[in-house]
Amino acid sequence: DYSVGLAASVFPQLHHMNLQWILHHPFKFAPYLSLNLPAFANSQLCSARGGDCFYDMSSATSERLDAELPFEVYSIANTPPALGFRVPGIDLPKTEFDAETRKKIELLMAERGFVVFEGQMDLSGDDQVRVSEYFGSRKIHSTHGVHPEAPNRHIFRLSNDESRGIVGVGPQWHNDGSFLDPMFSHVGYYSVHAPSEASGVGGETWFASTHLAYNNLTEEEKTYWSGLRSINSNGGVVHPVVYTHELTGRKHVYLHLGMTGAILDCSKRRKQREEKGDDLDKLGTDGLVLLNKAQMLQLFNRYNDLLNDPRVHHKYRYRTGDLVVIDNLSVAHKADGSGHKPIDGHGEDHLRIVHRSTVGGKKPFHPDELLPGVRFIDMEGPNPFNADGVWQPGGLGFRWDESIPMQN
């Protein structure tokens, strides 16, 4: 085994120690070495990942987290504080998590947004479904088209080569399953094939903490946004623009930049609730105002700017074999544009293939104190609110920036 031989040659006096621990704490041993460890590792510690280094030396600055789990977990280097964590050294097809372990991982995801299970080179489609069902409702919920090369009907196969997967998905900030009530609780992204670094393709996914984004709102904005309700353009599902995460009690912001048909300002309902108590459901549209185009543009651009802030997001570069699982109510995400560039005759080093799996939500955001009992509004019918408000049904919804792709 190459790695065992490497450990014996580089750390002969430490052959009895755990190799994974050594590799994740390399600079503790730098004084004993006469070589430039990062340069040596980057040139030598390579496996069958298309020439990519199997150990990313940038992760040497990450820290081990005290998660009280039966395996080691680490923060992810170069991310905002408390965003993401990674789990090296676990073979998921051969590992079963007990109920307590699942609960702890799920809470850590709620707090940090996403987990990366590294090095899953032999993860089948059935394995991915099984692991995904550790979390949330523990029931896979598939709503997508099935590509001919997908390993099973629950896997949404994505690629930059249409013969290998579905192309052009998710270029704007969003949460998956926004057309459902409840939305997906967790989503898995398995990197079947990542582009090589030399290709320049990238193919990253951006993950943003919607809790950190909420914290960056002004107090005035927090009050205003808490009275807004988003109506999905494809199905009419109503979601609050500010919500509280069930597991953490933290507040988050929500907006789907590619599939929102209208925004209702329900702030007048607060006063009506104080005056009329539980009779709000008898008020019809009274006190509900649709945002007009100028207000929508301001809101969408502000949300985009919040999540584009490097203090709240991480641009994650996949390696072949990474399984990323996100808490879909803790982070928003978008595909990097580089991952949508057609392969155009380039070789396998440009190819990106990701398998997505989605877990059904546990319960909706509701009950809503400002819209009691309202979970859907018919977007296909006529606008029942103010005539100057934006009312845009259809697959893509409101076009807040005509210059950018909006496919979702």
mmCIF file of C-alpha atoms in Angstrom:
data_model
loop_
_atom_site.group_PDB
_atom_site.id
_atom_site.type_symbol
_atom_site.label_atom_id
_atom_site.label_comp_id
_atom_site.label_asym_id
_atom_site.label_seq_id
_atom_site.Cartn_x
_atom_site.Cartn_y
_atom_site.Cartn_z
ATOM 1 C CA ASP A 1 0.000 0.000 0.000
ATOM 2 C CA TYR A 2 1.507 3.275 -1.151
ATOM 3 C CA SER A 3 0.276 5.342 1.793
ATOM 4 C CA VAL A 4 1.709 2.867 4.327
ATOM 5 C CA GLY A 5 5.051 2.955 2.571
ATOM 6 C CA LEU A 6 4.954 6.733 2.523
ATOM 7 C CA ALA A 7 4.233 6.864 6.236
ATOM 8 C CA ALA A 8 7.097 4.496 6.950
ATOM 9 C CA SER A 9 9.536 6.514 4.859
ATOM 10 C CA VAL A 10 8.510 9.975 6.036
ATOM 11 C CA PHE A 11 7.601 9.136 9.643
ATOM 12 C CA PRO A 12 9.581 5.962 10.445
ATOM 13 C CA GLN A 13 9.558 6.690 14.165
ATOM 14 C CA LEU A 14 5.780 7.122 14.092
ATOM 15 C CA HIS A 15 4.781 3.987 12.215
ATOM 16 C CA HIS A 16 2.547 2.923 15.083
ATOM 17 C CA MET A 17 0.389 6.069 14.896
ATOM 18 C CA ASN A 18 -2.745 6.581 12.819
ATOM 19 C CA LEU A 19 -1.797 7.705 9.323
ATOM 20 C CA GLN A 20 -4.920 9.810 8.865
ATOM 21 C CA TRP A 21 -4.158 11.727 12.047
ATOM 22 C CA ILE A 22 -0.572 12.349 10.862
ATOM 23 C CA LEU A 23 -1.705 13.602 7.483
ATOM 24 C CA HIS A 24 -4.246 15.976 9.025
ATOM 25 C CA HIS A 25 -1.647 17.420 11.436
ATOM 26 C CA PRO A 26 1.418 17.567 9.158
ATOM 27 C CA PHE A 27 3.022 20.701 10.538
ATOM 28 C CA LYS A 28 3.271 19.219 14.029
ATOM 29 C CA PHE A 29 6.031 17.070 12.542
ATOM 30 C CA ALA A 30 7.718 19.690 10.375
ATOM 31 C CA PRO A 31 10.674 20.158 12.793
ATOM 32 C CA TYR A 32 11.606 16.492 12.310
ATOM 33 C CA LEU A 33 11.669 16.697 8.525
ATOM 34 C CA SER A 34 14.322 17.925 6.144
ATOM 35 C CA LEU A 35 11.845 18.427 3.283
ATOM 36 C CA ASN A 36 9.322 21.034 2.291
ATOM 37 C CA LEU A 37 6.244 19.126 3.415
ATOM 38 C CA PRO A 38 3.560 20.989 1.421
ATOM 39 C CA ALA A 39 5.570 20.809 -1.797
ATOM 40 C CA PHE A 40 6.460 17.161 -1.157
ATOM 41 C CA ALA A 41 2.876 16.226 -0.371
ATOM 42 C CA ASN A 42 1.464 18.045 -3.353
ATOM 43 C CA SER A 43 3.841 16.211 -5.659
ATOM 44 C CA GLN A 44 3.734 12.780 -4.018
ATOM 45 C CA LEU A 45 0.434 12.176 -2.249
ATOM 46 C CA CYS A 46 -1.578 11.458 -5.357
ATOM 47 C CA SER A 47 -4.048 8.735 -6.153
ATOM 48 C CA ALA A 48 -6.402 7.745 -8.917
ATOM 49 C CA ARG A 49 -8.328 11.047 -8.843
ATOM 50 C CA GLY A 50 -7.247 12.077 -12.307
ATOM 51 C CA GLY A 51 -3.922 13.329 -10.966
ATOM 52 C CA ASP A 52 -5.448 15.446 -8.210
ATOM 53 C CA CYS A 53 -3.783 15.351 -4.832
ATOM 54 C CA PHE A 54 -5.784 13.020 -2.595
ATOM 55 C CA TYR A 55 -4.971 15.157 0.419
ATOM 56 C CA ASP A 56 -5.682 18.835 -0.024
ATOM 57 C CA MET A 57 -2.912 20.639 1.849
ATOM 58 C CA SER A 58 -5.081 23.749 2.199
ATOM 59 C CA SER A 59 -7.064 21.739 4.737
ATOM 60 C CA ALA A 60 -3.985 21.627 6.974
ATOM 61 C CA THR A 61 -5.185 24.898 8.495
ATOM 62 C CA SER A 62 -8.553 23.406 9.438
ATOM 63 C CA GLU A 63 -9.258 22.483 13.044
ATOM 64 C CA ARG A 64 -10.595 19.356 14.627
ATOM 65 C CA LEU A 65 -14.071 19.976 16.007
ATOM 66 C CA ASP A 66 -15.251 18.750 19.389
ATOM 67 C CA ALA A 67 -18.421 17.128 18.063
ATOM 68 C CA GLU A 68 -18.632 14.102 20.390
ATOM 69 C CA LEU A 69 -18.926 11.784 17.402
ATOM 70 C CA PRO A 70 -17.389 8.300 17.042
ATOM 71 C CA PHE A 71 -15.077 9.662 14.322
ATOM 72 C CA GLU A 72 -13.019 12.801 13.786
ATOM 73 C CA VAL A 73 -14.549 15.841 12.093
ATOM 74 C CA TYR A 74 -12.785 18.996 10.971
ATOM 75 C CA SER A 75 -13.633 22.524 9.934
ATOM 76 C CA ILE A 76 -13.039 23.459 6.300
ATOM 77 C CA ALA A 77 -10.143 25.769 5.560
ATOM 78 C CA ASN A 78 -10.773 29.205 4.085
ATOM 79 C CA THR A 79 -14.450 29.364 5.047
ATOM 80 C CA PRO A 80 -16.297 31.906 7.174
ATOM 81 C CA PRO A 81 -16.442 30.940 10.864
ATOM 82 C CA ALA A 82 -18.711 27.982 11.609
ATOM 83 C CA LEU A 83 -19.564 27.203 7.969
ATOM 84 C CA GLY A 84 -19.161 23.601 6.836
ATOM 85 C CA PHE A 85 -17.265 20.628 8.243
ATOM 86 C CA ARG A 86 -15.599 17.577 6.767
ATOM 87 C CA VAL A 87 -15.326 13.921 7.695
ATOM 88 C CA PRO A 88 -12.259 12.054 6.398
ATOM 89 C CA GLY A 89 -11.529 8.364 6.695
ATOM 90 C CA ILE A 90 -15.048 6.884 6.687
ATOM 91 C CA ASP A 91 -16.181 4.354 4.079
ATOM 92 C CA LEU A 92 -19.893 5.144 3.865
ATOM 93 C CA PRO A 93 -20.932 2.007 1.930
ATOM 94 C CA LYS A 94 -19.560 -0.060 4.826
ATOM 95 C CA THR A 95 -20.636 2.225 7.676
ATOM 96 C CA GLU A 96 -23.968 2.419 9.472
ATOM 97 C CA PHE A 97 -24.722 5.423 11.703
ATOM 98 C CA ASP A 98 -26.774 4.740 14.823
ATOM 99 C CA ALA A 99 -29.619 7.042 15.855
ATOM 100 C CA GLU A 100 -27.475 9.111 18.230
ATOM 101 C CA THR A 101 -24.777 9.682 15.592
ATOM 102 C CA ARG A 102 -27.368 10.735 13.019
ATOM 103 C CA LYS A 103 -28.884 13.193 15.463
ATOM 104 C CA LYS A 104 -25.512 14.776 16.259
ATOM 105 C CA ILE A 105 -24.519 15.088 12.597
ATOM 106 C CA GLU A 106 -27.889 16.611 11.779
ATOM 107 C CA LEU A 107 -27.539 19.202 14.530
ATOM 108 C CA LEU A 108 -24.003 20.030 13.394
ATOM 109 C CA MET A 109 -25.297 20.499 9.844
ATOM 110 C CA ALA A 110 -28.038 22.791 11.149
ATOM 111 C CA GLU A 111 -25.349 24.862 12.874
ATOM 112 C CA ARG A 112 -22.669 24.764 10.132
ATOM 113 C CA GLY A 113 -24.729 24.258 6.988
ATOM 114 C CA PHE A 114 -23.055 21.321 5.257
ATOM 115 C CA VAL A 115 -20.791 18.309 5.715
ATOM 116 C CA VAL A 116 -18.278 16.786 3.293
ATOM 117 C CA PHE A 117 -17.707 13.037 3.522
ATOM 118 C CA GLU A 118 -14.381 12.753 1.753
ATOM 119 C CA GLY A 119 -12.984 9.953 -0.373
ATOM 120 C CA GLN A 120 -16.180 8.036 -1.198
ATOM 121 C CA MET A 121 -14.799 6.510 -4.386
ATOM 122 C CA ASP A 122 -17.228 3.581 -4.498
ATOM 123 C CA LEU A 123 -20.512 5.211 -3.479
ATOM 124 C CA SER A 124 -23.380 3.741 -5.477
ATOM 125 C CA GLY A 125 -26.677 5.480 -6.165
ATOM 126 C CA ASP A 126 -28.367 3.218 -3.621
ATOM 127 C CA ASP A 127 -25.665 4.079 -1.052
ATOM 128 C CA GLN A 128 -26.300 7.778 -1.607
ATOM 129 C CA VAL A 129 -30.033 7.351 -1.075
ATOM 130 C CA ARG A 130 -29.419 5.343 2.109
ATOM 131 C CA VAL A 131 -27.051 7.958 3.560
ATOM 132 C CA SER A 132 -29.377 10.813 2.580
ATOM 133 C CA GLU A 133 -32.213 9.136 4.467
ATOM 134 C CA TYR A 134 -30.258 9.365 7.714
ATOM 135 C CA PHE A 135 -31.493 12.953 7.978
ATOM 136 C CA GLY A 136 -34.605 15.133 8.046
ATOM 137 C CA SER A 137 -37.790 13.205 7.362
ATOM 138 C CA ARG A 138 -35.620 10.170 6.568
ATOM 139 C CA LYS A 139 -37.570 9.707 3.350
ATOM 140 C CA ILE A 140 -36.170 10.473 -0.087
ATOM 141 C CA HIS A 141 -38.397 12.811 -2.124
ATOM 142 C CA SER A 142 -37.608 12.934 -5.832
ATOM 143 C CA THR A 143 -39.223 15.515 -8.115
ATOM 144 C CA HIS A 144 -36.746 15.698 -10.988
ATOM 145 C CA GLY A 145 -36.224 14.271 -14.432
ATOM 146 C CA VAL A 146 -34.185 11.095 -14.681
ATOM 147 C CA HIS A 147 -31.182 11.079 -17.028
ATOM 148 C CA PRO A 148 -30.503 7.776 -18.841
ATOM 149 C CA GLU A 149 -27.164 7.438 -17.021
ATOM 150 C CA ALA A 150 -28.635 8.043 -13.546
ATOM 151 C CA PRO A 151 -28.073 4.965 -11.347
ATOM 152 C CA ASN A 152 -31.660 5.051 -10.022
ATOM 153 C CA ARG A 153 -34.744 7.245 -10.248
ATOM 154 C CA HIS A 154 -33.887 9.118 -7.040
ATOM 155 C CA ILE A 155 -30.616 10.499 -8.428
ATOM 156 C CA PHE A 156 -30.665 13.798 -10.333
ATOM 157 C CA ARG A 157 -27.593 13.461 -12.530
ATOM 158 C CA LEU A 158 -25.976 16.831 -13.377
ATOM 159 C CA SER A 159 -23.160 17.502 -15.809
ATOM 160 C CA ASN A 160 -21.577 19.945 -18.237
ATOM 161 C CA ASP A 161 -21.998 17.296 -20.968
ATOM 162 C CA GLU A 162 -25.646 16.716 -21.884
ATOM 163 C CA SER A 163 -24.890 13.168 -22.977
ATOM 164 C CA ARG A 164 -23.680 12.434 -19.429
ATOM 165 C CA GLY A 165 -26.172 14.428 -17.334
ATOM 166 C CA ILE A 166 -28.611 17.340 -17.183
ATOM 167 C CA VAL A 167 -26.961 20.688 -17.888
ATOM 168 C CA GLY A 168 -27.321 24.297 -16.754
ATOM 169 C CA VAL A 169 -29.045 23.776 -13.396
ATOM 170 C CA GLY A 170 -29.129 26.194 -10.450
ATOM 171 C CA PRO A 171 -27.085 29.263 -11.465
ATOM 172 C CA GLN A 172 -28.732 31.645 -8.944
ATOM 173 C CA TRP A 173 -28.990 31.556 -5.144
ATOM 174 C CA HIS A 174 -31.778 29.234 -4.058
ATOM 175 C CA ASN A 175 -32.906 26.473 -1.704
ATOM 176 C CA ASP A 176 -33.913 23.204 -3.343
ATOM 177 C CA GLY A 177 -37.581 22.228 -3.414
ATOM 178 C CA SER A 178 -38.931 25.752 -2.944
ATOM 179 C CA PHE A 179 -42.028 24.738 -4.949
ATOM 180 C CA LEU A 180 -42.915 22.289 -2.155
ATOM 181 C CA ASP A 181 -44.428 22.713 1.280
ATOM 182 C CA PRO A 182 -42.417 21.717 3.164
ATOM 183 C CA MET A 183 -39.183 22.214 1.213
ATOM 184 C CA PHE A 184 -36.531 19.512 1.142
ATOM 185 C CA SER A 185 -34.843 19.222 4.526
ATOM 186 C CA HIS A 186 -31.478 17.930 3.266
ATOM 187 C CA VAL A 187 -29.776 17.541 -0.099
ATOM 188 C CA GLY A 188 -26.831 15.359 -1.078
ATOM 189 C CA TYR A 189 -24.327 16.138 -3.843
ATOM 190 C CA TYR A 190 -21.981 13.322 -4.811
ATOM 191 C CA SER A 191 -19.048 14.194 -7.057
ATOM 192 C CA VAL A 192 -18.857 11.289 -9.504
ATOM 193 C CA HIS A 193 -16.269 13.049 -11.610
ATOM 194 C CA ALA A 194 -14.647 16.405 -10.858
ATOM 195 C CA PRO A 195 -12.746 18.450 -13.451
ATOM 196 C CA SER A 196 -8.993 18.488 -12.988
ATOM 197 C CA GLU A 197 -7.407 21.673 -11.681
ATOM 198 C CA ALA A 198 -5.461 22.014 -14.936
ATOM 199 C CA SER A 199 -8.700 22.186 -16.940
ATOM 200 C CA GLY A 200 -9.683 25.514 -15.420
ATOM 201 C CA VAL A 201 -13.328 24.383 -15.343
ATOM 202 C CA GLY A 202 -13.809 24.597 -11.584
ATOM 203 C CA GLY A 203 -17.394 23.380 -11.347
ATOM 204 C CA GLU A 204 -17.797 24.535 -7.748
ATOM 205 C CA THR A 205 -20.965 24.985 -5.733
ATOM 206 C CA TRP A 206 -21.325 28.110 -3.608
ATOM 207 C CA PHE A 207 -22.851 27.611 -0.147
ATOM 208 C CA ALA A 208 -24.014 30.590 1.909
ATOM 209 C CA SER A 209 -25.166 30.687 5.513
ATOM 210 C CA THR A 210 -28.589 32.289 5.498
ATOM 211 C CA HIS A 211 -28.250 32.817 9.243
ATOM 212 C CA LEU A 212 -25.071 34.872 8.841
ATOM 213 C CA ALA A 213 -26.810 36.748 6.029
ATOM 214 C CA TYR A 214 -29.724 37.545 8.354
ATOM 215 C CA ASN A 215 -27.287 38.859 10.955
ATOM 216 C CA ASN A 216 -25.915 41.277 8.343
ATOM 217 C CA LEU A 217 -29.292 42.935 7.839
ATOM 218 C CA THR A 218 -29.926 46.252 9.533
ATOM 219 C CA GLU A 219 -32.487 46.242 12.341
ATOM 220 C CA GLU A 220 -34.882 48.111 10.072
ATOM 221 C CA GLU A 221 -34.422 45.481 7.361
ATOM 222 C CA LYS A 222 -34.978 42.644 9.830
ATOM 223 C CA THR A 223 -38.332 44.127 10.805
ATOM 224 C CA TYR A 224 -39.367 44.769 7.200
ATOM 225 C CA TRP A 225 -38.220 41.388 5.836
ATOM 226 C CA SER A 226 -39.987 39.511 8.644
ATOM 227 C CA GLY A 227 -43.290 40.790 7.238
ATOM 228 C CA LEU A 228 -42.600 39.536 3.688
ATOM 229 C CA ARG A 229 -43.876 36.298 2.172
ATOM 230 C CA SER A 230 -42.508 34.752 -1.015
ATOM 231 C CA ILE A 231 -44.872 33.056 -3.488
ATOM 232 C CA ASN A 232 -43.224 30.420 -5.652
ATOM 233 C CA SER A 233 -43.888 30.976 -9.346
ATOM 234 C CA ASN A 234 -44.216 27.263 -10.047
ATOM 235 C CA GLY A 235 -46.970 26.053 -7.743
ATOM 236 C CA GLY A 236 -47.802 29.064 -5.583
ATOM 237 C CA VAL A 237 -46.246 27.802 -2.337
ATOM 238 C CA VAL A 238 -45.952 30.561 0.271
ATOM 239 C CA HIS A 239 -42.716 30.805 2.289
ATOM 240 C CA PRO A 240 -41.613 33.460 4.810
ATOM 241 C CA VAL A 241 -38.602 35.575 3.855
ATOM 242 C CA VAL A 242 -37.412 35.313 7.482
ATOM 243 C CA TYR A 243 -37.843 32.045 9.381
ATOM 244 C CA THR A 244 -36.566 30.295 12.507
ATOM 245 C CA HIS A 245 -34.671 27.016 12.176
ATOM 246 C CA GLU A 246 -36.364 24.287 14.170
ATOM 247 C CA LEU A 247 -33.158 22.696 15.520
ATOM 248 C CA THR A 248 -31.117 25.788 16.377
ATOM 249 C CA GLY A 249 -33.682 28.520 17.044
ATOM 250 C CA ARG A 250 -31.624 30.809 14.765
ATOM 251 C CA LYS A 251 -33.208 33.177 12.282
ATOM 252 C CA HIS A 252 -32.495 32.813 8.557
ATOM 253 C CA VAL A 253 -33.398 34.614 5.348
ATOM 254 C CA TYR A 254 -35.003 32.907 2.370
ATOM 255 C CA LEU A 255 -35.530 33.867 -1.265
ATOM 256 C CA HIS A 256 -35.355 31.823 -4.468
ATOM 257 C CA LEU A 257 -33.730 34.110 -7.036
ATOM 258 C CA GLY A 258 -34.853 31.971 -9.968
ATOM 259 C CA MET A 259 -38.376 30.829 -9.075
ATOM 260 C CA THR A 260 -40.238 33.583 -7.218
ATOM 261 C CA GLY A 261 -43.420 34.897 -8.789
ATOM 262 C CA ALA A 262 -44.492 37.477 -6.216
ATOM 263 C CA ILE A 263 -43.683 38.916 -2.781
ATOM 264 C CA LEU A 264 -46.436 39.851 -0.333
ATOM 265 C CA ASP A 265 -45.871 42.552 2.264
ATOM 266 C CA CYS A 266 -47.948 41.377 5.246
ATOM 267 C CA SER A 267 -46.623 43.911 7.751
ATOM 268 C CA LYS A 268 -49.986 45.685 8.051
ATOM 269 C CA ARG A 269 -51.376 42.424 9.362
ATOM 270 C CA ARG A 270 -49.422 42.863 12.611
ATOM 271 C CA LYS A 271 -51.625 45.778 13.628
ATOM 272 C CA GLN A 272 -54.723 43.984 12.382
ATOM 273 C CA ARG A 273 -53.772 40.964 14.469
ATOM 274 C CA GLU A 274 -53.433 43.129 17.565
ATOM 275 C CA GLU A 275 -56.873 44.593 16.904
ATOM 276 C CA LYS A 276 -58.740 41.516 15.675
ATOM 277 C CA GLY A 277 -56.839 38.585 17.166
ATOM 278 C CA ASP A 278 -57.521 35.274 15.469
ATOM 279 C CA ASP A 279 -59.901 36.727 12.883
ATOM 280 C CA LEU A 280 -57.127 37.401 10.356
ATOM 281 C CA ASP A 281 -58.214 34.454 8.236
ATOM 282 C CA LYS A 282 -61.510 36.257 7.609
ATOM 283 C CA LEU A 283 -59.867 39.377 6.190
ATOM 284 C CA GLY A 284 -59.256 38.042 2.682
ATOM 285 C CA THR A 285 -56.683 40.220 0.929
ATOM 286 C CA ASP A 286 -57.154 43.168 3.275
ATOM 287 C CA GLY A 287 -53.778 44.371 4.562
ATOM 288 C CA LEU A 288 -51.788 42.365 1.975
ATOM 289 C CA VAL A 289 -49.746 44.317 -0.573
ATOM 290 C CA LEU A 290 -47.703 42.932 -3.462
ATOM 291 C CA LEU A 291 -44.276 44.466 -3.965
ATOM 292 C CA ASN A 292 -44.018 46.427 -7.203
ATOM 293 C CA LYS A 293 -41.173 46.022 -9.696
ATOM 294 C CA ALA A 294 -38.910 48.638 -8.097
ATOM 295 C CA GLN A 295 -39.371 47.089 -4.651
ATOM 296 C CA MET A 296 -38.748 43.591 -6.029
ATOM 297 C CA LEU A 297 -35.565 44.703 -7.753
ATOM 298 C CA GLN A 298 -34.314 46.276 -4.541
ATOM 299 C CA LEU A 299 -35.122 43.168 -2.487
ATOM 300 C CA PHE A 300 -33.626 40.660 -4.936
ATOM 301 C CA ASN A 301 -30.435 42.635 -5.440
ATOM 302 C CA ARG A 302 -30.045 43.104 -1.686
ATOM 303 C CA TYR A 303 -30.488 39.364 -1.100
ATOM 304 C CA ASN A 304 -27.986 38.557 -3.850
ATOM 305 C CA ASP A 305 -25.471 40.978 -2.346
ATOM 306 C CA LEU A 306 -25.973 39.499 1.134
ATOM 307 C CA LEU A 307 -25.158 35.988 -0.037
ATOM 308 C CA ASN A 308 -22.325 37.099 -2.312
ATOM 309 C CA ASP A 309 -20.627 38.614 0.729
ATOM 310 C CA PRO A 310 -17.484 36.522 1.403
ATOM 311 C CA ARG A 311 -18.218 36.730 5.121
ATOM 312 C CA VAL A 312 -21.174 34.361 4.689
ATOM 313 C CA HIS A 313 -20.329 31.979 1.830
ATOM 314 C CA HIS A 314 -17.835 29.371 0.699
ATOM 315 C CA LYS A 315 -17.109 28.395 -2.902
ATOM 316 C CA TYR A 316 -16.607 24.645 -2.594
ATOM 317 C CA ARG A 317 -14.439 22.863 -5.157
ATOM 318 C CA TYR A 318 -15.385 19.201 -5.419
ATOM 319 C CA ARG A 319 -12.921 16.366 -5.609
ATOM 320 C CA THR A 320 -13.991 13.102 -7.172
ATOM 321 C CA GLY A 321 -15.496 11.021 -4.377
ATOM 322 C CA ASP A 322 -16.747 13.904 -2.210
ATOM 323 C CA LEU A 323 -20.269 13.517 -0.841
ATOM 324 C CA VAL A 324 -21.601 16.884 0.325
ATOM 325 C CA VAL A 325 -24.803 16.875 2.384
ATOM 326 C CA ILE A 326 -26.448 20.198 3.209
ATOM 327 C CA ASP A 327 -29.118 21.318 5.620
ATOM 328 C CA ASN A 328 -31.364 22.940 3.032
ATOM 329 C CA LEU A 329 -32.874 25.292 5.641
ATOM 330 C CA SER A 330 -29.488 26.426 6.913
ATOM 331 C CA VAL A 331 -27.680 27.293 3.669
ATOM 332 C CA ALA A 332 -28.629 28.533 0.233
ATOM 333 C CA HIS A 333 -26.521 27.513 -2.746
ATOM 334 C CA LYS A 334 -25.826 28.141 -6.420
ATOM 335 C CA ALA A 335 -23.785 26.446 -9.129
ATOM 336 C CA ASP A 336 -20.665 28.253 -10.264
ATOM 337 C CA GLY A 337 -20.854 29.339 -13.886
ATOM 338 C CA SER A 338 -17.711 27.403 -14.740
ATOM 339 C CA GLY A 339 -19.584 24.158 -14.158
ATOM 340 C CA HIS A 340 -22.016 25.049 -16.943
ATOM 341 C CA LYS A 341 -19.415 25.508 -19.667
ATOM 342 C CA PRO A 342 -20.014 22.850 -22.329
ATOM 343 C CA ILE A 343 -17.285 20.262 -22.562
ATOM 344 C CA ASP A 344 -17.024 21.031 -26.311
ATOM 345 C CA GLY A 345 -14.752 18.204 -27.333
ATOM 346 C CA HIS A 346 -12.400 18.518 -24.377
ATOM 347 C CA GLY A 347 -11.289 15.381 -22.606
ATOM 348 C CA GLU A 348 -12.361 13.812 -19.330
ATOM 349 C CA ASP A 349 -10.306 16.365 -17.419
ATOM 350 C CA HIS A 350 -13.035 18.950 -18.206
ATOM 351 C CA LEU A 351 -15.940 16.681 -17.253
ATOM 352 C CA ARG A 352 -18.169 17.424 -14.260
ATOM 353 C CA ILE A 353 -20.734 14.903 -13.025
ATOM 354 C CA VAL A 354 -22.648 15.370 -9.770
ATOM 355 C CA HIS A 355 -25.422 13.165 -8.384
ATOM 356 C CA ARG A 356 -28.064 15.019 -6.351
ATOM 357 C CA SER A 357 -30.418 13.374 -3.856
ATOM 358 C CA THR A 358 -33.204 15.159 -1.977
ATOM 359 C CA VAL A 359 -34.871 14.381 1.358
ATOM 360 C CA GLY A 360 -38.467 15.348 2.045
ATOM 361 C CA GLY A 361 -39.116 18.098 4.560
ATOM 362 C CA LYS A 362 -40.258 17.282 8.077
ATOM 363 C CA LYS A 363 -42.813 20.056 8.428
ATOM 364 C CA PRO A 364 -43.644 23.404 6.798
ATOM 365 C CA PHE A 365 -42.613 26.811 8.114
ATOM 366 C CA HIS A 366 -46.244 27.403 9.085
ATOM 367 C CA PRO A 367 -48.342 28.131 11.078
ATOM 368 C CA ASP A 368 -47.849 31.699 9.944
ATOM 369 C CA GLU A 369 -49.068 34.314 12.398
ATOM 370 C CA LEU A 370 -49.658 36.836 9.596
ATOM 371 C CA LEU A 371 -51.216 34.444 7.064
ATOM 372 C CA PRO A 372 -52.932 31.784 9.172
ATOM 373 C CA GLY A 373 -53.831 28.708 7.171
ATOM 374 C CA VAL A 374 -52.419 30.088 3.893
ATOM 375 C CA ARG A 375 -49.896 27.683 2.386
ATOM 376 C CA PHE A 376 -50.617 28.131 -1.331
ATOM 377 C CA ILE A 377 -51.812 31.010 -3.505
ATOM 378 C CA ASP A 378 -52.905 30.222 -7.050
ATOM 379 C CA MET A 379 -50.312 31.892 -9.273
ATOM 380 C CA GLU A 380 -52.000 30.664 -12.449
ATOM 381 C CA GLY A 381 -55.121 32.688 -11.734
ATOM 382 C CA PRO A 382 -55.578 36.465 -11.915
ATOM 383 C CA ASN A 383 -53.738 38.754 -9.521
ATOM 384 C CA PRO A 384 -56.072 39.198 -6.506
ATOM 385 C CA PHE A 385 -53.957 41.963 -4.950
ATOM 386 C CA ASN A 386 -52.871 45.487 -5.934
ATOM 387 C CA ALA A 387 -52.644 45.964 -9.712
ATOM 388 C CA ASP A 388 -49.163 47.520 -9.667
ATOM 389 C CA GLY A 389 -47.674 44.519 -7.868
ATOM 390 C CA VAL A 390 -45.461 41.972 -9.626
ATOM 391 C CA TRP A 391 -47.394 38.776 -10.428
ATOM 392 C CA GLN A 392 -45.251 36.438 -12.530
ATOM 393 C CA PRO A 393 -46.277 32.774 -12.784
ATOM 394 C CA GLY A 394 -44.224 30.160 -14.610
ATOM 395 C CA GLY A 395 -41.066 28.124 -14.226
ATOM 396 C CA LEU A 396 -38.667 31.033 -13.785
ATOM 397 C CA GLY A 397 -40.721 33.769 -12.148
ATOM 398 C CA PHE A 398 -39.561 37.355 -11.744
ATOM 399 C CA ARG A 399 -36.570 38.328 -13.878
ATOM 400 C CA TRP A 400 -34.607 40.572 -11.551
ATOM 401 C CA ASP A 401 -31.528 40.673 -13.795
ATOM 402 C CA GLU A 402 -31.980 40.200 -17.531
ATOM 403 C CA SER A 403 -28.255 39.654 -18.063
ATOM 404 C CA ILE A 404 -27.898 36.434 -16.078
ATOM 405 C CA PRO A 405 -29.082 32.848 -16.703
ATOM 406 C CA MET A 406 -32.136 31.877 -14.697
ATOM 407 C CA GLN A 407 -32.593 28.143 -15.353
ATOM 408 C CA ASN A 408 -33.451 26.143 -12.244
#
